[in-house]
Amino acid sequence: NAGVTQTPKFQVLKTGQSMTLQCAQDMNHEYMSWYRQDPGMGLRLIHYSVGAGITDQGEVPNGYNVSRSTTEDFPLRLLSAAPSQTSVYFCASSRPGDTQYFGPGTRLTVL
Amino acid sequence: EDQVTQSPEALRLQEGESSSLNCSYTVSGLRGLFWYRQDPGKGPEFLFTLYSAGEEKEKERLKATLTKKESFLHITAPKPEDSATYLCAVQEGDRDYGGATNKLIFGTGTLLAVQP
């Protein structure tokens, strides 16, 4: 049982480039979410999904897209990276209303 | 506005010196309060969930308690390996999609350093 996995661990982008952060879980959890963590700000919810085919916005969704075609995967897309998106990104999964389990994170730097 | 505030921001203890971390919250309806531990460069690791005022949970040297306005994480006789950032999060009590919403509101954390 790998739990929640994220790739890549580190990424450096130039302003305007696009990329996809990958997240997968093998616990058959219906709920998945993406957070970003910035110094002094705490973890903030970007997007979340309550099941395959259903996604919704969190607190800070601008500049990010998500889709959920399978229960296992929940990729986060940056359409045109900006320096303000430099952050550490965490994916989490859970059963409805239950404890969320986090992945190891992706550290993204946008130059 | 729903809010979670953790204090202190940083705490330095000597090994064996017990203390408490605070998490105060304002939320329209509390469904659950979660404590996580986060080591540098890692993702948050689940510690406890508390659901109602008066509830307590323990794990090794850690004990979490909950009132209607705040939660405490008590650390008894800490060891250097307890050094980490401790995060508190609340889950709102609104119910949609046929069940509770899973949205978490996080505090900014307490950075704990335990010196030998």
Tab-separated table of C-alpha atoms in Angstrom:
chain	number	residue	atom	x	y	z
A	1	ASN	CA	0.000	0.000	0.000
A	2	ALA	CA	1.858	3.074	-1.260
A	3	GLY	CA	-0.738	5.546	0.079
A	4	VAL	CA	-0.611	8.918	-1.684
A	5	THR	CA	2.193	9.416	-4.197
A	6	GLN	CA	3.220	12.627	-5.953
A	7	THR	CA	5.557	13.321	-8.839
A	8	PRO	CA	7.833	15.064	-9.418
A	9	LYS	CA	9.451	15.864	-6.054
A	10	PHE	CA	11.078	19.021	-7.396
A	11	GLN	CA	10.433	21.169	-10.465
A	12	VAL	CA	11.787	24.440	-11.803
A	13	LEU	CA	9.773	26.290	-14.442
A	14	LYS	CA	10.141	29.506	-16.335
A	15	THR	CA	7.336	32.059	-16.289
A	16	GLY	CA	4.695	31.118	-18.848
A	17	GLN	CA	5.528	27.421	-19.022
A	18	SER	CA	2.865	24.824	-18.295
A	19	MET	CA	3.140	21.589	-16.396
A	20	THR	CA	1.146	18.907	-14.616
A	21	LEU	CA	1.711	17.759	-11.059
A	22	GLN	CA	0.737	14.144	-10.642
A	23	CYS	CA	-1.079	12.632	-7.668
A	24	ALA	CA	-2.197	9.046	-7.214
A	25	GLN	CA	-3.650	7.049	-4.323
A	26	ASP	CA	-4.219	3.321	-3.917
A	27	MET	CA	-6.631	3.416	-0.971
A	28	ASN	CA	-9.813	3.685	-3.070
A	29	HIS	CA	-10.573	7.045	-1.479
A	30	GLU	CA	-13.375	9.054	-3.034
A	31	TYR	CA	-12.158	12.457	-1.860
A	32	MET	CA	-8.943	14.006	-3.174
A	33	SER	CA	-7.607	17.518	-2.834
A	34	TRP	CA	-4.685	19.790	-3.662
A	35	TYR	CA	-3.149	22.246	-1.222
A	36	ARG	CA	-0.313	24.702	-1.458
A	37	GLN	CA	1.919	25.570	1.483
A	38	ASP	CA	3.670	28.900	1.717
A	39	PRO	CA	5.738	30.290	4.614
A	40	GLY	CA	3.519	31.926	7.215
A	41	MET	CA	0.323	31.063	5.329
A	42	GLY	CA	-0.471	27.505	6.293
A	43	LEU	CA	-1.927	24.980	3.876
A	44	ARG	CA	-4.522	26.438	1.512
A	45	LEU	CA	-6.992	24.421	-0.544
A	46	ILE	CA	-6.666	24.841	-4.324
A	47	HIS	CA	-9.137	22.322	-5.798
A	48	TYR	CA	-10.844	19.211	-4.591
A	49	SER	CA	-12.834	16.271	-5.920
A	50	VAL	CA	-15.499	14.163	-4.219
A	51	GLY	CA	-15.327	11.422	-6.829
A	52	ALA	CA	-14.492	10.604	-10.433
A	53	GLY	CA	-15.873	13.253	-12.751
A	54	ILE	CA	-16.616	15.764	-9.946
A	55	THR	CA	-14.301	18.645	-9.078
A	56	ASP	CA	-14.732	21.981	-7.346
A	57	GLN	CA	-12.724	25.045	-6.403
A	58	GLY	CA	-11.107	25.661	-3.084
A	59	GLU	CA	-9.750	28.849	-1.555
A	60	VAL	CA	-7.043	29.679	-4.143
A	61	PRO	CA	-8.023	28.121	-7.529
A	62	ASN	CA	-6.832	30.800	-9.962
A	63	GLY	CA	-4.153	29.619	-12.385
A	64	TYR	CA	-4.794	25.929	-11.750
A	65	ASN	CA	-6.932	23.296	-13.455
A	66	VAL	CA	-7.873	19.806	-12.322
A	67	SER	CA	-9.732	16.805	-13.656
A	68	ARG	CA	-10.658	13.459	-12.127
A	69	SER	CA	-11.159	10.742	-14.715
A	70	THR	CA	-10.386	7.860	-12.332
A	71	THR	CA	-10.712	7.289	-8.590
A	72	GLU	CA	-6.933	6.858	-8.273
A	73	ASP	CA	-5.557	9.933	-10.042
A	74	PHE	CA	-6.012	13.663	-9.519
A	75	PRO	CA	-3.550	15.737	-11.582
A	76	LEU	CA	-3.063	19.466	-11.056
A	77	ARG	CA	-2.284	21.560	-14.142
A	78	LEU	CA	-0.553	24.910	-14.195
A	79	LEU	CA	-1.565	26.527	-17.467
A	80	SER	CA	0.909	29.430	-17.536
A	81	ALA	CA	3.231	29.413	-14.545
A	82	ALA	CA	3.836	32.626	-12.611
A	83	PRO	CA	6.395	33.386	-9.857
A	84	SER	CA	3.468	33.656	-7.396
A	85	GLN	CA	2.915	29.927	-7.901
A	86	THR	CA	6.298	29.109	-6.358
A	87	SER	CA	5.272	26.912	-3.460
A	88	VAL	CA	5.140	23.401	-2.068
A	89	TYR	CA	2.148	21.458	-3.324
A	90	PHE	CA	0.500	18.631	-1.402
A	91	CYS	CA	-2.112	16.182	-2.545
A	92	ALA	CA	-4.385	14.454	-0.022
A	93	SER	CA	-7.050	11.773	-0.096
A	94	SER	CA	-9.704	10.432	2.253
A	95	ARG	CA	-13.051	8.750	2.579
A	96	PRO	CA	-15.952	11.235	2.858
A	97	GLY	CA	-15.778	13.095	6.163
A	98	ASP	CA	-12.744	11.102	7.283
A	99	THR	CA	-9.079	11.832	7.967
A	100	GLN	CA	-7.115	13.195	5.015
A	101	TYR	CA	-3.785	11.509	4.228
A	102	PHE	CA	-1.136	13.563	2.515
A	103	GLY	CA	1.486	12.824	-0.101
A	104	PRO	CA	5.165	13.794	0.189
A	105	GLY	CA	4.772	17.026	-1.774
A	106	THR	CA	6.151	18.699	-4.890
A	107	ARG	CA	8.436	21.692	-4.469
A	108	LEU	CA	7.884	24.054	-7.401
A	109	THR	CA	9.972	27.086	-8.272
A	110	VAL	CA	8.871	29.469	-11.028
A	111	LEU	CA	11.579	31.805	-12.282
B	1	GLU	CA	-15.036	34.037	8.710
B	2	ASP	CA	-13.739	30.596	9.633
B	3	GLN	CA	-10.278	30.821	11.159
B	4	VAL	CA	-7.675	28.697	12.894
B	5	THR	CA	-4.904	30.275	14.986
B	6	GLN	CA	-1.996	28.367	16.461
B	7	SER	CA	0.320	29.539	19.205
B	8	PRO	CA	3.125	29.880	19.822
B	9	GLU	CA	4.633	30.148	16.341
B	10	ALA	CA	7.811	28.510	17.629
B	11	LEU	CA	8.717	26.720	20.853
B	12	ARG	CA	12.091	25.536	22.087
B	13	LEU	CA	12.146	22.968	24.889
B	14	GLN	CA	14.789	21.037	26.719
B	15	GLU	CA	14.457	17.281	26.576
B	16	GLY	CA	12.016	16.240	29.303
B	17	GLU	CA	10.458	19.701	29.624
B	18	SER	CA	6.678	19.288	29.167
B	19	SER	CA	4.582	21.966	27.461
B	20	SER	CA	1.423	22.593	25.440
B	21	LEU	CA	0.619	23.898	21.982
B	22	ASN	CA	-2.597	25.813	21.399
B	23	CYS	CA	-5.041	25.807	18.488
B	24	SER	CA	-7.978	28.207	18.728
B	25	TYR	CA	-10.688	28.192	16.102
B	26	THR	CA	-13.804	29.963	14.921
B	27	VAL	CA	-15.966	27.935	12.553
B	28	SER	CA	-19.684	27.893	11.830
B	29	GLY	CA	-19.999	24.229	12.728
B	30	LEU	CA	-17.164	21.991	13.834
B	31	ARG	CA	-17.263	18.487	12.466
B	32	GLY	CA	-13.744	17.541	13.507
B	33	LEU	CA	-10.391	18.941	14.589
B	34	PHE	CA	-7.228	17.332	13.292
B	35	TRP	CA	-3.622	17.418	14.466
B	36	TYR	CA	-0.802	16.643	12.067
B	37	ARG	CA	2.960	16.467	12.450
B	38	GLN	CA	5.156	17.708	9.612
B	39	ASP	CA	8.884	17.045	9.331
B	40	PRO	CA	11.059	19.230	7.065
B	41	GLY	CA	10.608	18.338	3.404
B	42	LYS	CA	7.790	15.883	4.133
B	43	GLY	CA	4.024	15.860	3.923
B	44	PRO	CA	1.798	16.246	7.014
B	45	GLU	CA	1.461	13.042	9.021
B	46	PHE	CA	-1.837	12.402	10.796
B	47	LEU	CA	-1.805	12.321	14.603
B	48	PHE	CA	-5.320	12.765	16.045
B	49	THR	CA	-8.922	13.593	15.271
B	50	LEU	CA	-11.188	15.126	17.926
B	51	TYR	CA	-14.915	15.475	17.358
B	52	SER	CA	-16.543	16.931	20.455
B	53	ALA	CA	-15.714	19.145	23.425
B	54	GLY	CA	-14.242	17.171	26.289
B	55	GLU	CA	-12.724	14.526	24.048
B	56	GLU	CA	-9.091	13.522	24.654
B	57	LYS	CA	-6.722	11.282	22.686
B	58	GLU	CA	-3.223	10.079	23.494
B	59	LYS	CA	-0.320	8.661	21.556
B	60	GLU	CA	3.012	8.067	23.251
B	61	ARG	CA	4.119	11.454	24.678
B	62	LEU	CA	1.318	13.398	22.967
B	63	LYS	CA	-2.168	14.129	24.271
B	64	ALA	CA	-4.755	16.190	22.427
B	65	THR	CA	-7.762	17.811	24.083
B	66	LEU	CA	-10.702	19.783	22.729
B	67	THR	CA	-13.005	22.509	24.059
B	68	LYS	CA	-15.661	24.492	22.220
B	69	LYS	CA	-13.135	27.168	21.260
B	70	GLU	CA	-9.704	25.559	21.255
B	71	SER	CA	-7.581	22.463	21.289
B	72	PHE	CA	-4.359	21.750	23.104
B	73	LEU	CA	-1.579	19.380	22.167
B	74	HIS	CA	0.219	18.450	25.360
B	75	ILE	CA	3.736	17.083	25.045
B	76	THR	CA	4.977	15.206	28.098
B	77	ALA	CA	8.720	14.684	28.623
B	78	PRO	CA	9.566	15.404	24.979
B	79	LYS	CA	12.525	13.885	23.187
B	80	PRO	CA	14.578	15.390	20.338
B	81	GLU	CA	12.727	13.169	17.862
B	82	ASP	CA	9.528	15.063	18.713
B	83	SER	CA	11.004	18.113	16.962
B	84	ALA	CA	8.725	19.007	14.040
B	85	THR	CA	6.035	21.445	12.974
B	86	TYR	CA	2.636	20.612	14.453
B	87	LEU	CA	-0.368	21.596	12.361
B	88	CYS	CA	-3.950	21.985	13.471
B	89	ALA	CA	-6.904	21.892	11.068
B	90	VAL	CA	-10.672	22.072	11.438
B	91	GLN	CA	-13.265	20.447	9.265
B	92	GLU	CA	-16.459	22.385	8.673
B	93	GLY	CA	-19.764	20.878	9.649
B	94	ASP	CA	-21.680	21.736	6.471
B	95	ARG	CA	-23.042	18.652	4.837
B	96	ASP	CA	-23.210	18.270	1.072
B	97	TYR	CA	-22.649	15.609	-1.543
B	98	GLY	CA	-24.620	13.261	0.713
B	99	GLY	CA	-22.092	13.547	3.547
B	100	ALA	CA	-19.802	15.908	5.401
B	101	THR	CA	-17.639	18.247	3.397
B	102	ASN	CA	-13.985	17.289	3.658
B	103	LYS	CA	-12.647	20.824	3.433
B	104	LEU	CA	-9.968	21.553	6.009
B	105	ILE	CA	-8.937	24.952	7.316
B	106	PHE	CA	-5.352	24.897	8.579
B	107	GLY	CA	-3.493	27.006	11.081
B	108	THR	CA	0.043	28.150	10.316
B	109	GLY	CA	1.610	25.626	12.672
B	110	THR	CA	3.913	25.568	15.694
B	111	LEU	CA	7.573	24.790	15.077
B	112	LEU	CA	8.791	22.692	18.007
B	113	ALA	CA	12.478	22.180	18.705
B	114	VAL	CA	13.499	19.819	21.516
B	115	GLN	CA	17.119	20.090	22.549
B	116	PRO	CA	18.995	17.191	24.178
